[in-house]
Short mmCIF file of C-alpha atoms and ligand atoms in Angstrom, two decimals:
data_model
loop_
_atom_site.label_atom_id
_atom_site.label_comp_id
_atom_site.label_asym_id
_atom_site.label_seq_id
_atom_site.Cartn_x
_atom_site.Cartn_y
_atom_site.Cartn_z
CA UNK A 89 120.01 66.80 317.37
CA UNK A 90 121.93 64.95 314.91
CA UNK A 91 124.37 66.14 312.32
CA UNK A 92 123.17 65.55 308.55
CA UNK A 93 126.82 64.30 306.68
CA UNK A 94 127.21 64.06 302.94
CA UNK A 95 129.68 62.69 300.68
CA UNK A 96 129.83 61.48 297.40
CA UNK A 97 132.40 59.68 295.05
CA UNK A 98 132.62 60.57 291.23
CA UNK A 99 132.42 56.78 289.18
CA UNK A 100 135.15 57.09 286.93
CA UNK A 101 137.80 54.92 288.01
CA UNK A 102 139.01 51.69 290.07
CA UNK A 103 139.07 52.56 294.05
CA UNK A 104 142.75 53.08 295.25
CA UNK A 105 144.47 53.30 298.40
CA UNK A 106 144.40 57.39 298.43
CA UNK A 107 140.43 56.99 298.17
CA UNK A 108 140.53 54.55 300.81
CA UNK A 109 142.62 56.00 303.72
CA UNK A 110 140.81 59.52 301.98
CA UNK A 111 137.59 59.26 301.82
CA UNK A 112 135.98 56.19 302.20
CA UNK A 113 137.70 54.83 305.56
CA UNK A 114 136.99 57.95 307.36
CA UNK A 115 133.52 58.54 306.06
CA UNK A 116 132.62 55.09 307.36
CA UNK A 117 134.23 55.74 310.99
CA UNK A 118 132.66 59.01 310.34
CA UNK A 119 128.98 57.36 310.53
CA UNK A 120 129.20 54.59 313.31
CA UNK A 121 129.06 57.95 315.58
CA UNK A 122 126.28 58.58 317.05
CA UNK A 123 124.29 61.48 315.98
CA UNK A 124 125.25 60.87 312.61
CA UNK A 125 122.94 60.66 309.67
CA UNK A 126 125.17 60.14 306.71
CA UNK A 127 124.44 60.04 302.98
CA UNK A 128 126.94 58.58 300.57
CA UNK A 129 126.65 58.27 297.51
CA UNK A 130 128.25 57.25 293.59
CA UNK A 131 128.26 60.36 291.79
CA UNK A 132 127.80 59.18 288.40
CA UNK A 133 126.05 61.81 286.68
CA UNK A 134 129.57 63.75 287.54
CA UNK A 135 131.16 60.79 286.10
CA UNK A 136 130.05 61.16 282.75
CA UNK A 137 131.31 64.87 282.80
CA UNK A 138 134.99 63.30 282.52
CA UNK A 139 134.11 59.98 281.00
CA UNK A 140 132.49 58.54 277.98
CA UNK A 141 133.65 55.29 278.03
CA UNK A 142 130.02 53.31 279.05
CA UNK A 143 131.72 50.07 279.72
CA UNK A 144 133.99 52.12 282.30
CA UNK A 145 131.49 54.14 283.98
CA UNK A 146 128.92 51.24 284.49
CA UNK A 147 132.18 49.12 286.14
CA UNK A 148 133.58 51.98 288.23
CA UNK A 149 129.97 52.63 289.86
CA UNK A 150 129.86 49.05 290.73
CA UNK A 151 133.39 48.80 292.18
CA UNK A 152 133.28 51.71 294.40
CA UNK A 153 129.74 50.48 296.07
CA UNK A 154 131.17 47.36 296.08
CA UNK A 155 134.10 49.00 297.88
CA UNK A 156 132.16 50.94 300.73
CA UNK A 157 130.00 47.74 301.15
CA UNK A 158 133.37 45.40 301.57
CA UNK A 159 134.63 48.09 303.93
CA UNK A 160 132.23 47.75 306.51
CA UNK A 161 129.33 50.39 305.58
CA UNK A 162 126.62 49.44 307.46
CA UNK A 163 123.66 50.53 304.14
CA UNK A 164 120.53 49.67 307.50
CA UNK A 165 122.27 52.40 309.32
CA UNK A 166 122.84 54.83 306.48
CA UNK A 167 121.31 56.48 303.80
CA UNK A 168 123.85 54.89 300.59
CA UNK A 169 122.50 55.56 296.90
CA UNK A 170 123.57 56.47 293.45
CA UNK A 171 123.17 59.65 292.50
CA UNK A 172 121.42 58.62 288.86
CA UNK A 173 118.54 56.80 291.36
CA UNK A 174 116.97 59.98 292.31
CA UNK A 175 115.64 61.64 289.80
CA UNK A 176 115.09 64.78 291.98
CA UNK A 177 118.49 65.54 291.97
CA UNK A 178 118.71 66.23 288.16
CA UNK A 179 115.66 68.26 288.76
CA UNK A 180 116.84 70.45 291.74
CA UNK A 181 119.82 71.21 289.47
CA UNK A 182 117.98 72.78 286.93
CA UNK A 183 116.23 75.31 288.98
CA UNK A 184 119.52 75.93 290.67
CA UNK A 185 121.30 76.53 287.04
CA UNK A 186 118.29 79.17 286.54
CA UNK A 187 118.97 80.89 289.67
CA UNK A 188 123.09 80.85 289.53
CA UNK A 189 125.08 83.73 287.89
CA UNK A 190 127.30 82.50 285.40
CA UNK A 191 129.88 85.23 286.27
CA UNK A 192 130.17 82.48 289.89
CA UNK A 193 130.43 79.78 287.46
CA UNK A 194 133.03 81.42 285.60
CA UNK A 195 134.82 81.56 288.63
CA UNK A 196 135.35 77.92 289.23
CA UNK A 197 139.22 76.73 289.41
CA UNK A 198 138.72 73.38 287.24
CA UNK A 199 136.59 75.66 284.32
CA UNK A 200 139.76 78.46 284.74
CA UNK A 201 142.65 75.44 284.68
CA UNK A 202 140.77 73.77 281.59
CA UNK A 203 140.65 77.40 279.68
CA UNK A 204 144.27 78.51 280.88
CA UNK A 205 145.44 75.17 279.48
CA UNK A 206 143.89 75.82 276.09
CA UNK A 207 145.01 79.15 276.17
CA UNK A 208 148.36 77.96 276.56
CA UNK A 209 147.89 75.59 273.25
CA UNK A 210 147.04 78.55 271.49
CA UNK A 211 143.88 77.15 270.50
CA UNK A 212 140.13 78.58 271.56
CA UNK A 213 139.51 79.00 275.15
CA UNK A 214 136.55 76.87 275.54
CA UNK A 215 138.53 74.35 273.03
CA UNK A 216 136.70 70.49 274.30
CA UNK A 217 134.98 72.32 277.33
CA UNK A 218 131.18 70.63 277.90
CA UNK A 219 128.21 72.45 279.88
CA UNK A 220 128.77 69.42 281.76
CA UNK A 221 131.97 70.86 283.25
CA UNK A 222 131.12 74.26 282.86
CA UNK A 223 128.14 73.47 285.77
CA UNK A 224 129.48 70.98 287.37
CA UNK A 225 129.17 73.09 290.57
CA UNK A 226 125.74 73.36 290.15
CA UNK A 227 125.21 69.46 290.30
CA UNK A 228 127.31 69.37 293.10
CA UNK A 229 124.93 71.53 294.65
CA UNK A 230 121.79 69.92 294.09
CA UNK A 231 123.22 67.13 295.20
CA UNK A 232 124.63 68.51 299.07
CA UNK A 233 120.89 71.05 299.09
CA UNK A 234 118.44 68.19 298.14
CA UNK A 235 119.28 66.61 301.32
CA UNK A 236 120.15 69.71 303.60
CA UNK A 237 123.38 68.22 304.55
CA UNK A 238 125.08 70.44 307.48
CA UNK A 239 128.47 68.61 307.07
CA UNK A 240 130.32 67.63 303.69
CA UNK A 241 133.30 65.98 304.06
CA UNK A 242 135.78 66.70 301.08
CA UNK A 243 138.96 66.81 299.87
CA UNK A 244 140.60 70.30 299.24
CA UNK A 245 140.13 70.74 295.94
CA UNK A 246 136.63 70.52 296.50
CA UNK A 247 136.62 73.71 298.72
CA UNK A 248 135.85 76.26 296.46
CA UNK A 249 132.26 73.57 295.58
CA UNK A 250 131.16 73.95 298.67
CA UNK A 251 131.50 77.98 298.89
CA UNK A 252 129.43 77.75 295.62
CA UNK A 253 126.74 75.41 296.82
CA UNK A 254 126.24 77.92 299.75
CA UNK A 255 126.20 80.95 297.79
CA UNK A 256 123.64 79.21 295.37
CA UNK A 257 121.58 78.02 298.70
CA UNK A 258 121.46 81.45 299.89
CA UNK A 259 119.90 83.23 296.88
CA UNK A 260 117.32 80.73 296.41
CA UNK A 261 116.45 81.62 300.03
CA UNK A 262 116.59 85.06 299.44
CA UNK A 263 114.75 85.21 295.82
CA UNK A 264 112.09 82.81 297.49
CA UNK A 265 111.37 84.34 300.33
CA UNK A 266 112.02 81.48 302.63
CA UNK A 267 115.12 79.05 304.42
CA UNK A 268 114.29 76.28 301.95
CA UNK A 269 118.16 75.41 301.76
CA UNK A 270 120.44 74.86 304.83
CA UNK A 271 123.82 76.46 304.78
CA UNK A 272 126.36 73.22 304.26
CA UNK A 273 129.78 74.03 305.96
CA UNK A 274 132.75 72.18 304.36
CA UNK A 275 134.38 68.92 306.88
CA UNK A 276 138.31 69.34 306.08
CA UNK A 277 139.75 66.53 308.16
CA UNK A 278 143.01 67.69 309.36
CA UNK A 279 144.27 64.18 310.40
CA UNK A 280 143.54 62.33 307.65
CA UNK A 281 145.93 61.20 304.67
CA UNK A 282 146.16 62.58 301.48
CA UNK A 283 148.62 59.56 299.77
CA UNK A 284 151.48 60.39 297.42
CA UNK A 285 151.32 57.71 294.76
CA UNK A 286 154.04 55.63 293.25
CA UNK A 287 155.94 58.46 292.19
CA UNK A 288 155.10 60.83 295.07
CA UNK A 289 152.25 63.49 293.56
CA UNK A 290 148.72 62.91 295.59
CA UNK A 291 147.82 59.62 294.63
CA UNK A 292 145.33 60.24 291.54
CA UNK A 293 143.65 58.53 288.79
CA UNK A 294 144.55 61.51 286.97
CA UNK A 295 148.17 61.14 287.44
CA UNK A 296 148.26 57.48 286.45
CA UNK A 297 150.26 56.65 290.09
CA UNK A 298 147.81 54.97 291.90
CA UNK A 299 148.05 51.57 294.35
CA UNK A 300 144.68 50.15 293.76
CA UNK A 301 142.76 48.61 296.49
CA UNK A 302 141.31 45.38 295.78
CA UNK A 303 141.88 45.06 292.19
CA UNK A 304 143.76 41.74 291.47
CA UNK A 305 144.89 39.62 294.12
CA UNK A 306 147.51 39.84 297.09
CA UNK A 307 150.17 39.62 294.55
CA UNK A 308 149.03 42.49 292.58
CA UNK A 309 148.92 44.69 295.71
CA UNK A 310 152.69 43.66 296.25
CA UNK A 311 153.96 44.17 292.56
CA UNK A 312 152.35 47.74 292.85
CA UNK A 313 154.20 48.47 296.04
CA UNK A 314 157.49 47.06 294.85
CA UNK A 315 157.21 50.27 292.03
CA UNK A 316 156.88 53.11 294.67
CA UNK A 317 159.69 55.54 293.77
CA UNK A 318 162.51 56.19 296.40
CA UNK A 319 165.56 57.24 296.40
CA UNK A 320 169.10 55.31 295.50
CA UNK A 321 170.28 55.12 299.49
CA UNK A 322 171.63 51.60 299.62
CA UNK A 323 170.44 49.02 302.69
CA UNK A 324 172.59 50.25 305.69
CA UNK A 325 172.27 53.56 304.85
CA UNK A 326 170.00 55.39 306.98
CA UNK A 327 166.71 56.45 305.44
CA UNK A 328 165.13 59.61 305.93
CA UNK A 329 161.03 58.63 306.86
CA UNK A 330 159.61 62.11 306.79
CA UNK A 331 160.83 62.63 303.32
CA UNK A 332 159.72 58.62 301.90
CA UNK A 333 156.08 58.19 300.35
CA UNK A 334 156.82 54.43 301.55
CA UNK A 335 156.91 56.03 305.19
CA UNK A 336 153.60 58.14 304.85
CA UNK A 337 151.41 55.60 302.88
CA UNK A 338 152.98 52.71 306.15
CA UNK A 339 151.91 55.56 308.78
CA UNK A 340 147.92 55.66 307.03
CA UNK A 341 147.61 52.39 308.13
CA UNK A 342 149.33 51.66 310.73
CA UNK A 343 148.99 52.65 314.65
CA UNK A 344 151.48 55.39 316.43
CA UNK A 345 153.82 52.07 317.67
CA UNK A 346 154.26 50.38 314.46
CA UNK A 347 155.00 53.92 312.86
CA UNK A 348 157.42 54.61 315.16
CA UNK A 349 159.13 50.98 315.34
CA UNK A 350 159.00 51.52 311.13
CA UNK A 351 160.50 54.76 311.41
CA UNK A 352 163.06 53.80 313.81
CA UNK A 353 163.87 50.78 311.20
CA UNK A 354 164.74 52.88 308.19
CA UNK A 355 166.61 55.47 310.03
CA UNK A 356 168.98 52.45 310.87
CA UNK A 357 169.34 51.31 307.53
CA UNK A 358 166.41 49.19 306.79
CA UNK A 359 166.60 48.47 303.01
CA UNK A 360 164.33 49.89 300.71
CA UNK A 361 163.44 46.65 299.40
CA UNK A 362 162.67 45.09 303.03
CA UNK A 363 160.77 48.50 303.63
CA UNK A 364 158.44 47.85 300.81
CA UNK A 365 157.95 44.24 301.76
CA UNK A 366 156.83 45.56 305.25
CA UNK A 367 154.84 47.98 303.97
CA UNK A 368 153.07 45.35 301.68
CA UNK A 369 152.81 42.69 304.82
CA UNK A 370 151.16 45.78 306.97
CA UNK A 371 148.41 46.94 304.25
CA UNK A 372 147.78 43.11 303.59
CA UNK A 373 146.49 42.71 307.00
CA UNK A 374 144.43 45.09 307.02
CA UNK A 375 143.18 44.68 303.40
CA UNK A 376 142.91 41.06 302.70
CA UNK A 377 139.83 40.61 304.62
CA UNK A 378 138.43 43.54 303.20
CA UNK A 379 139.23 42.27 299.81
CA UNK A 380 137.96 38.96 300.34
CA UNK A 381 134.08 40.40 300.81
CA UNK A 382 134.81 42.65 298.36
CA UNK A 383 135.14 39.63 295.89
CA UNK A 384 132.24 37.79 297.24
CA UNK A 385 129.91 40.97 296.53
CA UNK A 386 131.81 41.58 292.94
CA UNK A 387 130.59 37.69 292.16
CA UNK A 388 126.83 39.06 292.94
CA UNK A 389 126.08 42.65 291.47
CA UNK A 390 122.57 41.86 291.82
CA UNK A 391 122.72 42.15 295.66
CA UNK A 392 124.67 45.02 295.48
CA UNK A 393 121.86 46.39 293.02
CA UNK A 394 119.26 45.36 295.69
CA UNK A 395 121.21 47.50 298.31
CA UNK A 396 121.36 50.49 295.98
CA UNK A 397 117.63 50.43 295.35
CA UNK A 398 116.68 50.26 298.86
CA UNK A 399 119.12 52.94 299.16
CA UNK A 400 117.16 55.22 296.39
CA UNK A 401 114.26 54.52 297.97
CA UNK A 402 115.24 55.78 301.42
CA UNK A 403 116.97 59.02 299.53
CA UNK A 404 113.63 59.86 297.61
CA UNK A 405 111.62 59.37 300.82
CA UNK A 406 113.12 62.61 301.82
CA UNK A 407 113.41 64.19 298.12
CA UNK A 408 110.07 63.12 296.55
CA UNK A 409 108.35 65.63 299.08
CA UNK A 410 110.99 68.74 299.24
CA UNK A 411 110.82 68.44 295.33
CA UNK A 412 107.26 68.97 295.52
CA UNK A 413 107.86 71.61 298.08
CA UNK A 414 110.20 73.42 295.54
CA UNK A 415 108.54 73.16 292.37
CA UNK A 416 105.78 74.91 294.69
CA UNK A 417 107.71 77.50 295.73
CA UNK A 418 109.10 78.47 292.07
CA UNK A 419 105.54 78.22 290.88
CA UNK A 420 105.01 74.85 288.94
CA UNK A 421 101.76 74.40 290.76
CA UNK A 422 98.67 71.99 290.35
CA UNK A 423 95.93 73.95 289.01
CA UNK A 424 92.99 73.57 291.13
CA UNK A 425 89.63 75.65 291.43
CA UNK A 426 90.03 79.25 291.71
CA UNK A 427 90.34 80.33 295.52
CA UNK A 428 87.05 81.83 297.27
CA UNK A 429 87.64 85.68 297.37
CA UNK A 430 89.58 85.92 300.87
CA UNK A 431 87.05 87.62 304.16
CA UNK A 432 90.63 89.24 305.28
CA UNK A 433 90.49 93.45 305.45
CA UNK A 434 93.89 93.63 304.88
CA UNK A 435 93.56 92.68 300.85
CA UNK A 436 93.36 96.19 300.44
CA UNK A 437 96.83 96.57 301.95
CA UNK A 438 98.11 94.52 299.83
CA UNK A 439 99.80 93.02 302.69
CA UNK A 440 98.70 89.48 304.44
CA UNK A 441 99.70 87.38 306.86
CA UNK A 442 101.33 84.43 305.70
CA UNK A 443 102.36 80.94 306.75
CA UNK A 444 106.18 79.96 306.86
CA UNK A 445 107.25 76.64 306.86
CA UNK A 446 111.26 75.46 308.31
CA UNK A 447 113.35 73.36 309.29
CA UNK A 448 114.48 73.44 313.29
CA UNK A 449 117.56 72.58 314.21
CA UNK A 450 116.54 69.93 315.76
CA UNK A 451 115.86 68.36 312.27
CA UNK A 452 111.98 68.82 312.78
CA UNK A 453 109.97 70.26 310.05
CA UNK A 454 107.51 73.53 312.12
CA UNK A 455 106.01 76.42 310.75
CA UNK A 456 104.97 79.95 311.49
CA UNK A 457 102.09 82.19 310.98
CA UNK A 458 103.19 85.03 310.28
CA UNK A 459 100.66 88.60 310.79
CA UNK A 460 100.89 91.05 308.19
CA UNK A 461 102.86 93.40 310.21
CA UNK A 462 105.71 90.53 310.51
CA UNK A 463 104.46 89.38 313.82
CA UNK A 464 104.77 86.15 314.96
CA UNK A 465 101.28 84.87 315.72
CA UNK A 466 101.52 81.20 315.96
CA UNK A 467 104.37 78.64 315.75
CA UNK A 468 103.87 75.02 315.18
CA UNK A 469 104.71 72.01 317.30
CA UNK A 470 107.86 70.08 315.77
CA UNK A 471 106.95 67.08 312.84
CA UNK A 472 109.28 64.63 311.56
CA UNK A 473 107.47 64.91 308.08
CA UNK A 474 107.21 67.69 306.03
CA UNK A 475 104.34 66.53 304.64
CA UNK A 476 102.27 66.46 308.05
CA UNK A 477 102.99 69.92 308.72
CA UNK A 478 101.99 70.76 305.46
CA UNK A 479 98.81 69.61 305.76
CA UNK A 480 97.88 71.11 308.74
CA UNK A 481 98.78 74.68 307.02
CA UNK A 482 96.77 73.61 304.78
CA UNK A 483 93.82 72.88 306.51
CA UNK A 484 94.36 76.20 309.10
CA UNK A 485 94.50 78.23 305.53
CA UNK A 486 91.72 77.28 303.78
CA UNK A 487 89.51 77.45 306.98
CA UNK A 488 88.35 74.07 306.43
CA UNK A 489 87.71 72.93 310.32
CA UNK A 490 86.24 76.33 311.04
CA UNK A 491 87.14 78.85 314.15
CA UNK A 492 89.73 76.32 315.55
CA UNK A 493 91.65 78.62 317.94
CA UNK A 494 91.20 79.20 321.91
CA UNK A 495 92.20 81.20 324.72
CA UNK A 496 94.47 79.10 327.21
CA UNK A 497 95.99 81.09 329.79
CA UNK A 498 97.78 83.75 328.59
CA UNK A 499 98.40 82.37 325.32
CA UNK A 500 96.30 80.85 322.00
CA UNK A 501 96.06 77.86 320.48
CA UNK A 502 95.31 76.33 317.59
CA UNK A 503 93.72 73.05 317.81
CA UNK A 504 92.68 70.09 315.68
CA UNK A 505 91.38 66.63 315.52
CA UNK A 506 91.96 67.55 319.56
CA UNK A 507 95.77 67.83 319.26
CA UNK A 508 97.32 71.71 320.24
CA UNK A 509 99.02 71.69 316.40
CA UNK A 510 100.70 75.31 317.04
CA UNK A 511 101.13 78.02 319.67
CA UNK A 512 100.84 81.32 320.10
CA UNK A 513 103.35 83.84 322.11
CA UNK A 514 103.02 84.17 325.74
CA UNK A 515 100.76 87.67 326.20
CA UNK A 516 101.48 90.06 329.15
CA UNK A 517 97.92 90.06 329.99
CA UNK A 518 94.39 88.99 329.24
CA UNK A 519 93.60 92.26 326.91
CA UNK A 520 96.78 91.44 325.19
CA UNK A 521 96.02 88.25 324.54
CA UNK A 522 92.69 89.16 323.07
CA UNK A 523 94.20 91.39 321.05
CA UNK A 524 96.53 88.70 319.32
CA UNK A 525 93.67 86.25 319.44
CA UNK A 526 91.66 88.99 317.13
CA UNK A 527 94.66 89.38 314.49
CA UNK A 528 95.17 86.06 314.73
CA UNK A 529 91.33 85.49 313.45
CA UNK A 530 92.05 88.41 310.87
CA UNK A 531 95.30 86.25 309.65
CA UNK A 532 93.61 83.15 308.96
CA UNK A 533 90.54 84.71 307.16
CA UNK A 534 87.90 83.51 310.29
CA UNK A 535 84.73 84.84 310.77
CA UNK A 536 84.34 87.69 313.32
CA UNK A 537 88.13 88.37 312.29
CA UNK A 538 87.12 91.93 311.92
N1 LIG B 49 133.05 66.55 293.16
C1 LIG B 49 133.37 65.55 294.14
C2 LIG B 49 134.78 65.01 293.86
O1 LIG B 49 135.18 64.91 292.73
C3 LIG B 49 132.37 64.42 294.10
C4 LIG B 49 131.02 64.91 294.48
C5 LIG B 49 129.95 65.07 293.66
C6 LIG B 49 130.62 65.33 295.78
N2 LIG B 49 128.88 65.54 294.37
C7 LIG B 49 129.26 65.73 295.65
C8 LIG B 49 131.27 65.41 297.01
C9 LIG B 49 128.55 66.23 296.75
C10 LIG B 49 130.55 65.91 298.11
C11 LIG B 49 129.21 66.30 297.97
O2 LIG B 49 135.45 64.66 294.80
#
């Protein structure tokens, strides 16, 4: 059974080392493991909710997939994409806005900080506030349901998302009738880094403090480390690591021995300026390589386009047909000629039996008929494609290959093109299995069905 993990990074800014060590460097150690089928992708659409510079958004989306690429993503062994390349996902969020209360939305801490800060201007609350950023959780959303992802890896701010996007999932299920959505749980990585910046916040685009990654050359990388605030202990002094931001960004980098040979440096006196050399001459080795491919790619957006598009095509294998699934479900069908009057006696009920379509946990698409009563009458064998299973409800509904079911043992089958396609449940006896093979006639509309 493998684990479905999603992430995606918002394209508004130049990759730093807090996205790296993050983000991006765990994410991609995150999907060499196996039983891991992770989807990463450049959030753009979010992008232009806190951007409307073109020039900036168009070179951000490049750098970043540039970035996992020169990082060592493998794109054959993953499913990598920009969000703007699937159309579904636009889609998805508009059914979701139409099903979301916007009392939840009201809710959301970056909508609340944005109108508490224009509150405190004295100027209206929803002073320079977009729909964009009003619904920005229900994008996020869309984009974590339209894939089912079981795992999404975030930072903590992002917490609060994720409790939305399941709250959202769950009354689609419930106003549909069906588990169309999986649950996604929230990945908090305990171990991994959240970098001050130069002047010690969380190293943010927002806070104009970031190291960035590649941009520039070595020397860059260097002149940005030589700016890291400390604090005005003199060389032989001894430095206190657990309270330096030179100390914590070293330790994201480095293994348990060099930490501890660092640490035991500045506590005897190590020089800040020697400490920020060191700390430039450990993230060089590890970056300079890194930053080498991630030049060679830069030179070439064209092959990074060609990875992207291969990447959208993988992502809408899997969207195209839950799309059509959905817009199904909501009702934005086909027409198509008008159904013969059912041969099923319990029309007058008002209640029928019904087919049910999920998802296993074992990431195979089955589904169930279901009797009238709620029974279970027959459950289908696992398919990797939605579609397939659909057809064969399809074909079992509209009675199309005739009487199809038989008696085997204690239990009945459904059969076609000579394949058992679904199962019934194991009877006590031969009456009872009779019995169940009768309402299982009634449920599918078969002559002699009663
Ligand atoms: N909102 C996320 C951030 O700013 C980016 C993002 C957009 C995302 N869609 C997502 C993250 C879906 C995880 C899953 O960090």
């Amino acid at each position: 059974m493998s684990i479905r993990v999603l992430t995606g990074i918002t394209t508004s800014g130049t990759p730093h080392l807090g996205n790296w060590a993050g983000a991006i460097r765990p994410a991609i150690n995150a999907s060499t493991q196996p039983g891991t089928d992770a989807f990463y992708f450049m959030a753009d659409y979010h992008a232009l909710i806190k951007c409307d510079d073109p020039a900036r958004v168009a070179r951000s989306r490049l750098e970043i997939a540039a970035t996992w690429l020169a990082g060592g993503l493998d794109p054959e062994r993953v499913t990598f994409y920009r969000q703007s390349d699937i159309p579904e996902i636009p889609e998805l969020c508009w059914i979701l806005t139409c099903v979301t209360a916007k009392g939840l939305m009201n809710r959301a801490h970056a909508y609340k900080a944005s109108v508490d800060q224009n509150t405190a201007k004295g100027v209206e609350p929803d002073d320079g506030i977009t729909m964009g950023l009003f619904s920005y959780p229900i994008l996020m959303a869309a984009d974590i349901l339209m894939f089912n992802a079981n795992k999404v890896p975030v930072g903590r701010d992002q917490i609060q998302h994720l409790e939305m996007a399941r709250d959202i999932a769950q009354r689609f299920n419930h106003l549909y009738g069906r588990e169309f959505f999986v649950l996604p749980e929230v990945a908090i990585e305990e171990s991994v880094a959240t970098l001050p910046g130069l002047d010690g916040r969380k190293m943010s685009k927002s806070y104009n403090n970031t190291i960035p990654l590649f941009e520039g050359d070595a020397k860059s990388l260097r002149a940005a480390i030589m700016r890291i605030v400390t604090d005005s202990r003199q060389p032989g002094e001894p430095k206190d690591p657990d309270n330096s931001h030179l100390f914590t960004i070293y330790r994201a980098f480095s293994t348990e021995d060099e930490a501890a040979s660092f640490r035991a440096e500045l506590e005897s006196g190590m020089g800040w300026g020697d400490a920020k050399e060191a700390l430039y001459q450990r993230l060089e080795r590890d970056i300079a390589p890194m930053r080498e491919r991630y030049q060679a790619l830069m030179a070439h957006p064209e092959r990074i386009e060609d990875i992207l598009q291969a990447g959208g095509e993988k992502a809408r294998k899997l969207a195209t047909p839950f799309m059509a699934e959905l817009r199904d479900a909501v009702g934005l069908r086909r027409h198509t000629a008008a159904p013969a009057p059912s041969k099923s006696s319990n029309k007058k009920s008002g209640k029928t039996a019904r087919f049910v379509s999920f998802r296993d946990e074992d990431g195979q698409f089955r589904f169930r008929l279901v009797g009238a009563d709620g029974q279970e009458l027959l459950r289908s064998r696992g398919f990797a494609d939605p579609k397939a299973a659909g057809a064969f409800v399809q074909r079992l509904q509209s009675g199309s290959d005739g009487d199809c079911l038989q008696a085997d043992g204690l239990q009945i089958k459904a059969v076609l093109d000579g394949e058992t396609i679904a199962e019934g449940p194991v009877a006590r006896d031969e009456a009872e299995r009779d019995a169940l093979l009768q309402q299982t006639r009634v449920a599918l509309g078969l002559p002699n069905g009663g």
